[in-house]
Amino acid sequence: MKHLLSLSVGSSRASSSELIQFQGKEYRLTNLGVDYDVDMFESILKSYDGKCDAICVSYVPPVVVLRKKILMHNLYRLVRETVKETPVYFGHHLRAIIGNWTLRKSMEEGEFNCSNANVLFLTGLGMHELAKTLSPMALSCRFLDAWTLLRAPIIFKDLAALEKHSTVHAGRMEKLQLNDHLADGISRRLFKKWNRQKIQACDIVVAPANVISSFDPKAFKGKIILLDTMLPGLSEKLMAAGVQNIFYPQVRIAGADKSYGYSVSEALIAIDRGQEDTLSQEDLLDYYGVNDVDARLMQIDQTAGEVPRKFAFVIHPLSRRDVLRYPLFKPVGLLPSPMIKKFEALLAKAPGLPYGRISGVRSEATGVHADGYIYFVGATPRAMLDAKPEAIYDRINGIAKMAAREGVKIIGLGAFTKIVGDAGVTIAAQSPIPVTTGNSLSAAATLWAAKDACRKMGFLKPLPGSNVRVQGTVMVIGATGSIGKACTSVLGASFNHIIIAAINAPRLMAYQEELKEMYPECRIQVTTEPARFASQCDLIVVSTSATEGGAFGLATVKPGCVICDVSRPLTFSAEEAMKRPDVLIIESGEIELPGNDIRIDCDLGLARGVVHACLAETALLALEGRYESFTLSRNINYRKVKEIYKIARKHGARLAEIRSPNGIITDQEIELCREHALRALALTSGEKAVG
């Protein structure tokens, strides 16, 4: 019976002896580890040399052929110099072939895709052949060898830079102690945050299994991991830390009773071939040509293999308070008011800046992940409206180019960035990636929130003879604007009386004719003075600011009316809302993105996991793979409002808790508002009866 020694430089915990089967023959396999003890490693090599049929060595770095240098670790030389009689197998050629083969096969079958991914190798030298394969395929490949091997806070931005550094420092690299990456030295503690930032900036982490085991698994939360092999307990540890998915190659050769490590597999192939020497790549290819080799890229989570689809979103401050939310600008709040104003003026003309990230977004329908990049433009609404549209276009397109370099496939415009000029049309024409204003979902979320609020108030009754309409009056203020028009087009199917209000009478009249064609059975009125009709309405949607025709007082509003305020800043203050406890004032619907572990590392002014609907539209289009300029201009197609609503429901997005100017509204508060309204209506009816 032939005897194989499997000797690992690493852990001794898996040391054992077993009988294995290969091609109908029985072998004894002895597994030993030395816990990085080089003296013990050398002693075992000497004691087994000439006394076994093959020595299979693992965790010795592969020989790396550079342009001007061949890197050969001292342990590799030690093995070659120590073992004189027994054939030695490192498995390096087999690992390189299997790693590349399974990766390419998986990419062809669509199971693994790195074309839009930022890839980080914990050690590119340790997986040099795979690094050469992935570098031209991925969006970017960066290398953390200097940190992993030398504890130097340096990251190489391409393979050429890594190879140049390795050539210069070849002597030091060849003498590295292999357990240095395990040491918890001062560099590791000082640059822990730097290390985490570099890992968090990537999408896929590539590493030998023994190297990644030495890192804090929490550092890889939300990442896809590509390993050279799988170690016992490693997948459980990484998945428990929140890793998105783990890929690793597995090879099983026909005639073997199970899958073995690379060095053992290489030794078994050599013995089967009658070859007593290290196998070359050509030898292995010859063997594959006549034998059945089952090699595949395994994955732990079959539903989460795709790199997160990337989206971006542009925000800007609505007030000075919002300017000071940006972390770098918080100290500015300590300056005198005149200096703060000068700072705001300078910031209004500055280029856009990265603000934060959103991660953990995951579709409930498909399991696809999405990551968001948030960018900040420093102009307030007034500064933005006063600026030339071309200046705003240039700054936003600068952000779009910045986002495209990160692999972002679609960008959304927030608040006044989608109002300036032609509402995104010119920006989309100049942008390297599709642009959406998000107004379709803003309209859908507004209607979603309004429907929910009206249902809970319970005053609207079905129209006799109709299964879809209610007997009630809705007024949309700003009805000729993008969101207002979309809301009106959808509400026309639900109410029997619609009042459209705006400041431009000719546009109102044109839209009235359009609505009459769409809903001939619906009564449609127009006005430029919404205050005249406030007392008649069961629902009022405010989609424009008070300065643009949205002004009306609460005093004459009908008790029990629901006012849905889409405008920013809000039409009514918290103090004004409290004066009418019989009227339910809600903000436009915000959205809870799908995913059990949503992480937003910047201040959006909302609750955890909740975003504005326009941002949610961008994220949902990414989840859907709809990289297109979905919503542009001031004319929103109501069919798109319905479509994005269906997409939101499909992927598991939910309407966030209804909010008022005073904060979140509970069901108990809505019931209290209803009771106030019933009393006010009863009092009004009594006064009319007396009159």
XYZ file of C-alpha atoms in Angstrom:
691
model
C 0.000 0.000 0.000
C 1.402 3.359 -0.999
C 1.770 5.985 1.716
C 1.228 9.741 1.170
C 2.243 12.451 3.641
C 0.157 15.642 3.498
C 2.200 18.274 5.336
C 0.715 21.707 6.020
C 2.734 24.703 7.132
C -0.438 25.876 8.865
C -2.688 24.528 11.589
C -2.074 21.148 13.216
C -5.730 20.781 14.239
C -6.550 18.636 11.196
C -3.691 16.164 11.793
C -4.915 12.609 11.163
C -4.293 9.332 9.391
C -6.789 7.697 7.042
C -7.209 5.139 4.262
C -8.351 6.545 0.916
C -9.391 5.075 -2.435
C -8.193 6.163 -5.872
C -8.654 4.315 -9.170
C -9.514 1.107 -7.298
C -6.374 1.204 -5.159
C -6.034 1.885 -1.455
C -3.614 4.461 -0.055
C -2.648 5.570 3.422
C -2.830 9.351 3.844
C -1.158 10.975 6.846
C -2.166 14.604 7.497
C 0.155 16.747 9.630
C 0.360 20.465 10.429
C 3.159 22.392 12.117
C 1.467 25.679 13.141
C 4.066 27.676 11.164
C 6.986 26.097 13.080
C 9.730 25.985 10.421
C 12.070 23.792 12.496
C 9.331 21.203 12.993
C 8.462 21.474 9.303
C 12.059 20.683 8.314
C 12.297 17.867 10.867
C 9.175 16.130 9.522
C 10.428 16.448 5.947
C 13.691 14.746 6.908
C 11.984 11.988 8.890
C 9.581 11.075 6.045
C 12.029 11.476 3.151
C 12.541 8.052 1.592
C 9.993 6.473 3.952
C 6.783 7.382 2.057
C 5.751 7.422 -1.593
C 4.819 11.107 -1.898
C 5.123 14.264 0.178
C 2.258 16.686 -0.445
C 3.052 20.184 0.849
C 0.413 22.882 1.322
C 0.521 26.605 2.243
C 3.979 27.157 0.769
C 3.704 30.225 -1.518
C 3.860 29.439 -5.239
C 6.788 30.413 -7.412
C 5.898 33.712 -9.107
C 7.500 34.549 -12.439
C 7.830 38.312 -12.911
C 9.347 40.159 -15.854
C 12.770 40.629 -14.286
C 12.636 38.293 -11.307
C 11.471 34.883 -10.163
C 10.082 35.006 -6.627
C 10.787 31.777 -4.774
C 9.977 31.699 -1.075
C 12.651 30.340 1.263
C 10.330 27.521 2.389
C 10.054 26.330 -1.210
C 13.847 26.239 -1.394
C 13.978 24.480 1.980
C 11.723 21.679 0.724
C 13.753 21.241 -2.452
C 17.030 21.166 -0.537
C 15.799 18.892 2.283
C 13.877 16.170 0.437
C 16.243 14.020 -1.621
C 14.411 10.738 -2.304
C 10.615 11.142 -2.136
C 8.698 13.004 -4.878
C 7.271 16.322 -3.618
C 3.995 17.848 -4.808
C 2.903 21.408 -4.008
C -0.312 21.476 -6.070
C 0.491 24.944 -7.433
C -0.071 24.052 -11.085
C -3.283 22.181 -10.293
C -4.580 25.077 -8.193
C -3.854 27.574 -10.986
C -5.539 25.431 -13.651
C -8.597 24.553 -11.549
C -9.005 28.112 -10.268
C -8.955 29.625 -13.749
C -10.969 26.856 -15.371
C -13.806 26.848 -12.841
C -13.935 30.649 -12.788
C -14.205 30.959 -16.566
C -16.780 28.176 -16.709
C -18.868 29.819 -13.991
C -18.714 33.191 -15.752
C -19.809 31.636 -19.058
C -22.790 30.043 -17.303
C -23.706 33.335 -15.605
C -23.136 32.093 -12.049
C -20.269 34.495 -11.361
C -19.790 37.937 -12.883
C -17.063 40.440 -12.087
C -17.356 42.744 -15.115
C -18.944 45.466 -12.986
C -17.015 44.691 -9.816
C -14.184 46.315 -7.915
C -12.033 43.336 -6.928
C -9.596 43.299 -4.010
C -6.904 40.608 -3.699
C -5.677 40.184 -0.131
C -2.550 38.794 -1.774
C -2.102 38.947 -5.522
C 1.231 37.123 -5.268
C -0.451 34.217 -3.507
C -2.966 33.891 -6.369
C -0.904 35.355 -9.187
C -2.332 33.302 -12.062
C -5.898 34.130 -11.022
C -4.936 37.800 -10.690
C -3.705 37.787 -14.294
C -7.020 36.260 -15.387
C -9.316 38.591 -13.443
C -7.490 41.888 -14.014
C -8.725 42.459 -17.594
C -12.223 41.154 -16.782
C -13.099 43.184 -13.682
C -13.970 46.860 -13.440
C -10.857 47.237 -11.288
C -8.414 44.983 -9.439
C -6.513 46.213 -6.418
C -3.980 44.395 -4.294
C -3.458 44.459 -0.538
C -0.203 42.445 -0.463
C 1.796 45.177 1.264
C -0.670 45.142 4.154
C -1.323 41.396 4.304
C 2.340 40.400 4.086
C 4.290 43.408 5.396
C 1.691 45.324 7.461
C 2.391 48.422 5.360
C -0.724 50.586 4.681
C -0.273 50.530 0.903
C -2.716 49.370 -1.752
C -1.652 48.687 -5.340
C -4.118 49.887 -7.958
C -3.137 47.346 -10.605
C -1.130 44.163 -11.089
C 1.769 45.995 -12.737
C 2.279 48.144 -9.621
C 2.267 45.040 -7.413
C 4.787 43.254 -9.631
C 7.073 46.297 -9.712
C 6.995 46.575 -5.914
C 7.635 42.827 -5.557
C 10.622 42.985 -7.903
C 12.195 45.810 -5.893
C 11.530 44.073 -2.556
C 12.092 40.494 -3.762
C 14.673 39.679 -1.104
C 12.351 40.677 1.699
C 9.342 38.914 0.151
C 11.240 35.621 -0.171
C 12.246 35.679 3.507
C 8.790 36.474 4.903
C 7.634 34.473 7.883
C 4.350 32.911 6.787
C 2.697 33.554 10.144
C 3.402 37.303 10.048
C -0.137 37.934 8.800
C -1.423 36.367 12.038
C 0.474 38.715 14.342
C -1.561 41.363 16.167
C 1.153 44.017 16.055
C 1.008 47.779 16.438
C 0.547 48.334 12.669
C -2.490 46.092 12.642
C -4.079 48.067 15.458
C -3.073 51.524 14.181
C -4.310 50.944 10.630
C -7.325 48.762 11.393
C -9.710 51.465 10.160
C -7.655 52.008 6.981
C -7.726 48.284 6.281
C -11.502 48.115 6.779
C -12.060 51.084 4.470
C -10.120 49.405 1.660
C -12.121 46.213 2.064
C -15.442 48.069 2.208
C -14.601 49.937 -1.009
C -14.578 46.699 -3.024
C -17.286 44.300 -4.184
C -15.355 41.024 -4.367
C -12.536 39.894 -2.079
C -10.157 37.259 -3.478
C -7.863 35.397 -1.092
C -6.279 32.072 -0.192
C -8.424 30.400 2.466
C -5.612 30.338 5.029
C -4.971 34.085 4.593
C -8.582 35.240 4.919
C -8.880 33.120 8.075
C -6.474 35.519 9.793
C -8.705 38.573 9.181
C -11.654 39.668 11.284
C -14.605 38.110 9.397
C -16.784 41.146 10.203
C -14.581 43.197 7.865
C -16.096 41.285 4.926
C -19.741 41.966 5.760
C -21.796 42.354 2.584
C -18.948 41.210 0.312
C -18.617 38.340 -2.144
C -15.617 36.161 -1.320
C -13.644 34.118 -3.867
C -11.291 31.569 -2.267
C -8.751 29.106 -3.606
C -10.268 26.311 -1.491
C -12.547 25.798 1.496
C -11.333 25.026 5.011
C -13.423 23.329 7.730
C -15.606 25.852 9.550
C -14.519 28.812 7.401
C -17.776 29.203 5.461
C -19.837 29.140 8.664
C -17.626 31.805 10.243
C -17.795 34.118 7.223
C -21.529 33.717 6.593
C -22.256 34.354 10.282
C -20.354 37.646 9.903
C -22.733 38.749 7.127
C -20.755 37.874 3.989
C -23.029 38.000 0.928
C -21.680 34.839 -0.684
C -18.608 32.614 -0.904
C -17.246 30.997 -4.064
C -14.517 28.371 -4.083
C -13.307 25.783 -6.626
C -13.737 22.097 -5.924
C -12.206 19.280 -7.946
C -13.038 15.605 -7.851
C -11.171 13.228 -10.111
C -12.857 10.103 -11.459
C -11.829 7.150 -9.325
C -11.377 9.181 -6.120
C -13.654 8.425 -3.168
C -13.904 12.153 -2.321
C -12.447 15.564 -3.095
C -8.885 16.213 -1.885
C -6.608 19.224 -1.621
C -4.505 20.331 -4.561
C -1.197 18.795 -3.461
C -2.763 15.405 -2.602
C -4.753 15.365 -5.855
C -1.605 16.175 -7.815
C 0.283 13.344 -6.090
C -2.503 10.835 -6.825
C -2.508 11.840 -10.501
C 1.295 11.499 -10.687
C 1.235 8.033 -9.098
C -1.565 6.961 -11.435
C 0.551 8.168 -14.378
C 3.616 6.397 -13.015
C 5.414 9.733 -12.784
C 7.735 10.409 -9.844
C 8.179 14.139 -10.246
C 6.252 17.387 -9.901
C 3.604 17.613 -12.584
C 3.802 20.400 -15.137
C 0.737 22.138 -16.546
C 1.187 20.079 -19.720
C 1.156 16.826 -17.689
C -2.090 17.854 -16.010
C -3.707 18.829 -19.308
C -2.742 15.444 -20.778
C -4.350 13.719 -17.799
C -7.557 15.758 -18.130
C -7.737 14.777 -21.788
C -8.281 11.087 -20.996
C -9.856 11.188 -17.511
C -13.115 12.515 -16.133
C -12.395 15.486 -13.865
C -15.349 17.135 -12.121
C -14.217 20.684 -11.351
C -16.693 23.417 -10.496
C -16.949 26.732 -8.702
C -19.055 26.091 -5.625
C -21.125 28.795 -3.934
C -22.623 28.817 -0.457
C -25.746 30.883 -1.232
C -27.261 29.910 -4.577
C -29.451 33.051 -4.626
C -26.780 35.665 -3.915
C -24.033 35.140 -6.438
C -24.294 38.363 -8.371
C -22.195 41.371 -7.483
C -24.498 44.083 -6.068
C -26.010 46.201 -8.819
C -24.845 49.751 -8.333
C -26.846 52.952 -8.375
C -26.047 56.527 -7.416
C -28.128 59.411 -6.143
C -27.509 63.151 -5.915
C -28.701 65.106 -2.884
C -28.323 68.735 -1.865
C -29.105 70.778 1.264
C -32.583 72.254 1.595
C -31.326 74.640 4.282
C -28.215 75.692 6.221
C -28.970 72.948 8.723
C -28.646 70.366 5.956
C -25.312 71.831 4.827
C -23.897 71.200 8.274
C -24.970 67.534 8.189
C -22.027 66.789 5.905
C -19.360 65.436 8.311
C -16.526 67.645 7.041
C -18.655 70.783 7.319
C -19.975 70.348 10.880
C -17.222 72.544 12.416
C -18.375 75.381 10.136
C -21.457 75.700 12.360
C -19.205 77.152 15.076
C -18.231 80.131 12.904
C -19.954 83.551 12.999
C -23.022 83.870 10.786
C -21.366 86.124 8.132
C -18.579 83.572 7.654
C -21.101 80.742 7.355
C -22.901 82.668 4.605
C -19.635 83.130 2.701
C -18.898 79.438 3.098
C -22.358 78.556 1.736
C -21.759 80.798 -1.285
C -18.448 79.068 -2.036
C -19.913 75.614 -1.499
C -22.767 76.388 -3.895
C -20.212 76.643 -6.720
C -18.031 73.694 -5.678
C -17.986 70.323 -7.514
C -20.039 67.446 -6.159
C -18.619 65.285 -3.371
C -19.088 61.653 -2.281
C -21.379 61.687 0.754
C -22.031 58.085 1.734
C -23.045 54.556 0.820
C -26.177 52.429 1.031
C -25.697 48.666 1.228
C -27.721 45.607 2.151
C -30.528 46.290 -0.349
C -31.821 42.899 -1.494
C -34.809 41.913 -3.607
C -37.306 39.616 -1.915
C -38.264 38.251 -5.338
C -34.890 37.503 -6.933
C -32.292 37.724 -4.157
C -30.347 40.315 -6.173
C -28.375 42.858 -4.126
C -27.916 46.572 -4.818
C -25.471 49.124 -3.433
C -25.944 52.884 -3.570
C -23.440 55.728 -3.837
C -24.725 59.040 -2.444
C -23.232 62.292 -3.765
C -23.600 65.796 -2.367
C -24.030 69.084 -4.250
C -23.612 72.032 -1.891
C -26.189 74.434 -3.374
C -29.417 75.224 -1.513
C -32.672 75.457 -3.538
C -32.388 79.236 -3.850
C -28.753 79.050 -4.997
C -29.663 76.333 -7.466
C -32.547 78.273 -8.984
C -30.422 81.439 -9.194
C -27.564 79.647 -10.968
C -27.376 79.116 -14.712
C -28.772 75.666 -15.600
C -25.591 74.850 -17.538
C -23.507 75.248 -14.368
C -25.724 72.758 -12.519
C -25.651 70.383 -15.506
C -21.841 70.389 -15.493
C -21.613 69.616 -11.789
C -24.135 66.788 -11.927
C -22.500 65.263 -14.985
C -19.183 65.477 -13.150
C -20.794 63.355 -10.444
C -22.189 60.951 -13.073
C -18.686 60.423 -14.483
C -17.327 59.876 -10.971
C -20.060 57.310 -10.301
C -19.507 55.536 -13.627
C -15.877 54.923 -12.650
C -17.193 53.055 -9.593
C -19.285 50.781 -11.804
C -22.570 52.597 -11.178
C -25.141 51.866 -13.892
C -27.874 54.422 -13.119
C -28.040 57.729 -11.234
C -31.014 59.485 -9.648
C -31.590 63.192 -9.079
C -32.872 64.446 -5.744
C -34.942 67.515 -4.825
C -34.083 70.629 -6.889
C -31.410 68.890 -9.009
C -34.314 67.444 -11.031
C -36.154 70.771 -11.282
C -33.356 72.891 -12.722
C -33.552 73.524 -16.457
C -35.406 70.836 -18.387
C -35.835 68.397 -15.478
C -33.054 65.969 -16.282
C -33.329 65.772 -20.087
C -30.074 67.611 -20.859
C -28.267 65.912 -17.975
C -29.308 62.490 -19.310
C -28.108 63.404 -22.803
C -24.657 64.313 -21.469
C -24.322 61.660 -18.754
C -22.276 58.479 -19.325
C -24.963 56.495 -17.455
C -28.793 56.602 -17.488
C -30.490 59.262 -15.353
C -33.858 59.232 -13.593
C -35.560 61.960 -11.581
C -37.389 59.409 -9.444
C -40.643 61.309 -9.877
C -42.605 58.251 -11.012
C -42.154 56.549 -7.654
C -42.542 59.890 -5.868
C -45.998 60.117 -7.434
C -46.741 56.458 -6.721
C -45.622 56.795 -3.089
C -47.739 59.932 -2.681
C -50.806 58.048 -3.883
C -49.811 55.025 -1.824
C -49.651 57.145 1.343
C -52.842 59.046 0.471
C -54.759 55.832 -0.169
C -53.564 54.363 3.126
C -54.474 57.532 5.050
C -57.917 57.872 3.437
C -58.659 54.215 4.153
C -57.785 54.658 7.826
C -59.844 57.860 8.117
C -62.830 55.978 6.689
C -64.878 58.872 5.248
C -64.825 57.988 1.548
C -67.625 55.718 0.331
C -67.845 53.712 -2.903
C -69.598 55.461 -5.769
C -72.929 53.716 -6.454
C -72.630 51.478 -9.499
C -68.811 51.563 -9.545
C -66.281 49.013 -8.305
C -63.265 51.350 -8.420
C -64.399 54.927 -7.816
C -65.222 56.609 -4.532
C -67.733 59.385 -4.026
C -65.460 62.248 -3.165
C -63.509 65.292 -4.285
C -59.753 65.471 -4.712
C -57.780 68.632 -5.441
C -54.245 68.461 -6.823
C -52.289 71.684 -6.364
C -49.469 71.974 -8.874
C -51.401 69.675 -11.212
C -49.473 70.741 -14.309
C -46.103 69.897 -12.727
C -44.444 66.515 -13.152
C -45.530 64.806 -9.914
C -48.870 66.633 -9.744
C -49.794 65.658 -13.279
C -48.892 62.026 -12.700
C -50.917 61.944 -9.466
C -53.922 63.512 -11.176
C -53.793 61.045 -14.054
C -53.974 58.135 -11.621
C -56.479 59.704 -9.183
C -58.897 60.293 -12.042
C -59.627 56.578 -12.021
C -60.590 56.633 -8.318
C -62.552 59.868 -7.666
C -65.701 61.204 -9.310
C -64.715 64.864 -8.862
C -61.244 66.326 -9.522
C -60.069 69.906 -9.096
C -56.755 70.762 -10.717
C -54.936 73.868 -9.494
C -51.850 75.670 -10.791
C -50.706 79.211 -11.575
C -50.649 78.820 -15.377
C -54.260 79.032 -16.618
C -53.608 78.066 -20.284
C -51.719 74.941 -19.236
C -54.520 74.095 -16.799
C -57.127 74.345 -19.529
C -55.078 72.178 -21.881
C -54.656 69.555 -19.188
C -58.373 69.691 -18.371
C -59.156 68.701 -21.959
C -56.663 65.847 -21.726
C -58.275 64.580 -18.514
C -61.776 64.777 -19.982
C -60.685 62.439 -22.753
C -59.166 60.041 -20.240
C -62.067 60.134 -17.750
C -65.251 61.404 -19.462
C -67.402 60.259 -16.520
C -65.409 62.357 -14.033
C -66.260 65.981 -13.175
C -63.139 68.117 -13.676
C -62.692 71.711 -12.535
C -59.731 74.071 -12.862
C -58.558 76.928 -10.669
C -55.612 79.197 -10.043
C -56.905 79.891 -6.505
C -56.956 76.600 -4.566
C -58.167 78.312 -1.372
C -61.627 78.705 -3.009
C -62.163 74.936 -3.092
C -60.405 73.784 0.102
C -63.717 73.410 1.966
C -65.061 70.916 -0.616
C -62.199 68.428 -0.704
C -61.822 64.999 0.864
C -58.210 64.747 -0.333
C -55.758 67.515 -1.234
C -52.415 66.697 -2.838
C -49.923 69.570 -2.640
C -47.174 69.028 -5.197
C -45.823 72.566 -5.435
C -44.547 75.159 -2.976
C -46.601 78.043 -1.605
C -44.543 80.503 -3.656
C -45.580 78.708 -6.848
C -49.333 78.685 -6.370
C -49.628 76.203 -3.511
C -50.852 78.669 -0.871
C -54.107 78.039 0.966
C -55.125 78.287 4.592
C -56.179 75.454 6.883
C -59.053 77.407 8.386
C -61.511 76.584 5.591
C -60.428 72.976 4.976
C -63.192 70.403 5.351
C -63.078 68.350 8.604
C -61.797 64.830 7.902
C -59.835 65.966 4.854
C -56.486 64.285 4.156
C -53.758 66.643 2.934
C -50.794 64.922 1.319
C -47.861 67.341 1.094
C -45.239 66.510 -1.544
C -43.623 69.959 -1.601
C -40.315 70.788 0.093
C -40.162 72.718 2.300
C -43.507 71.534 3.658
C -46.531 73.770 3.124
C -47.651 73.660 6.753
C -45.557 73.847 9.905
C -46.043 71.612 12.934
C -47.688 74.518 14.780
C -50.190 75.110 11.965
C -51.034 71.407 11.768
C -51.801 71.271 15.495
C -54.463 73.983 15.075
C -56.583 71.585 12.992
C -56.672 68.245 14.857
C -59.645 67.255 12.647
C -57.543 67.379 9.443
C -54.929 64.715 8.685
C -51.797 66.285 7.179
C -49.255 63.778 5.916
C -45.990 64.057 4.071
C -45.467 62.342 0.745
C -44.763 58.646 1.180
C -41.231 57.606 2.027
C -40.048 54.100 1.200
C -38.495 51.258 3.183
C -36.034 49.542 0.877
C -36.113 45.723 0.794
C -33.427 43.865 2.731
C -32.929 42.629 6.278
C -29.690 44.510 6.862
C -29.955 47.932 5.201
C -26.948 50.083 6.061
C -26.899 53.827 5.315
C -23.669 55.433 6.493
C -24.729 59.046 5.919
C -27.440 61.305 7.321
C -30.428 61.521 4.979
C -32.655 63.021 7.660
C -34.878 59.918 7.793
C -35.263 56.832 9.954
C -32.940 53.847 9.520
C -33.594 52.000 6.261
C -36.044 54.660 5.020
C -35.323 56.773 1.934
C -37.113 59.317 -0.204
C -39.177 57.790 -2.983
C -37.034 59.330 -5.732
C -33.963 57.572 -4.312
C -35.948 54.346 -3.941
C -36.901 54.479 -7.633
C -33.222 54.525 -8.576
C -32.473 51.571 -6.273
C -35.449 49.559 -7.554
C -34.489 50.126 -11.185
C -31.034 48.753 -10.310
C -32.598 45.684 -8.660
C -34.762 45.198 -11.735
C -31.764 45.610 -14.063
C -33.582 48.465 -15.832
C -30.612 50.698 -16.590
C -32.567 53.335 -18.473
C -33.616 56.955 -18.069
C -36.952 55.844 -16.645
C -38.355 59.227 -15.566
C -37.319 62.490 -17.221
C -38.833 65.913 -17.969
C -41.939 67.372 -16.377
C -44.310 65.070 -18.208
C -44.537 61.792 -16.321
C -46.422 59.016 -18.028
C -48.959 57.707 -15.534
C -48.315 54.209 -16.900
C -44.782 54.486 -15.548
C -46.196 55.475 -12.163
C -48.157 52.234 -12.138
C -45.185 50.271 -13.481
C -42.718 51.467 -10.845
C -45.329 50.760 -8.163
C -45.516 47.153 -9.385
C -41.703 46.930 -9.430
C -41.612 48.244 -5.850
C -44.128 45.659 -4.663
C -42.360 42.891 -6.588
C -39.004 43.462 -4.889
C -40.466 44.009 -1.415
C -40.228 47.794 -1.007
C -42.763 49.066 1.504
C -44.394 52.344 2.365
C -42.698 53.721 5.471
C -44.711 54.822 8.476
C -46.947 57.770 7.622
C -45.458 61.054 8.824
C -46.921 64.462 9.586
C -45.101 67.761 10.217
C -45.037 66.588 13.867
C -43.419 63.223 13.142
C -44.653 59.651 12.702
C -48.442 59.236 12.902
C -49.718 56.166 14.726
C -53.026 54.431 14.007
C -54.263 55.711 17.378
C -53.530 59.298 16.323
C -55.378 58.775 13.040
C -58.366 57.414 14.965
C -58.235 60.476 17.247
C -58.169 62.753 14.180
C -61.205 60.896 12.828
C -63.085 61.448 16.108
C -62.269 65.181 16.022
C -63.513 65.294 12.418
C -66.772 63.508 13.269
C -67.453 65.988 16.076
C -66.644 68.946 13.813
C -68.900 67.588 11.055
C -71.718 66.996 13.553
C -71.326 70.531 14.859
C -71.385 71.928 11.316
C -74.525 69.916 10.497
C -76.189 71.185 13.679
C -75.385 74.792 12.843
C -76.840 74.340 9.352
C -79.994 72.776 10.801
C -80.424 75.686 13.223
C -79.822 78.153 10.420
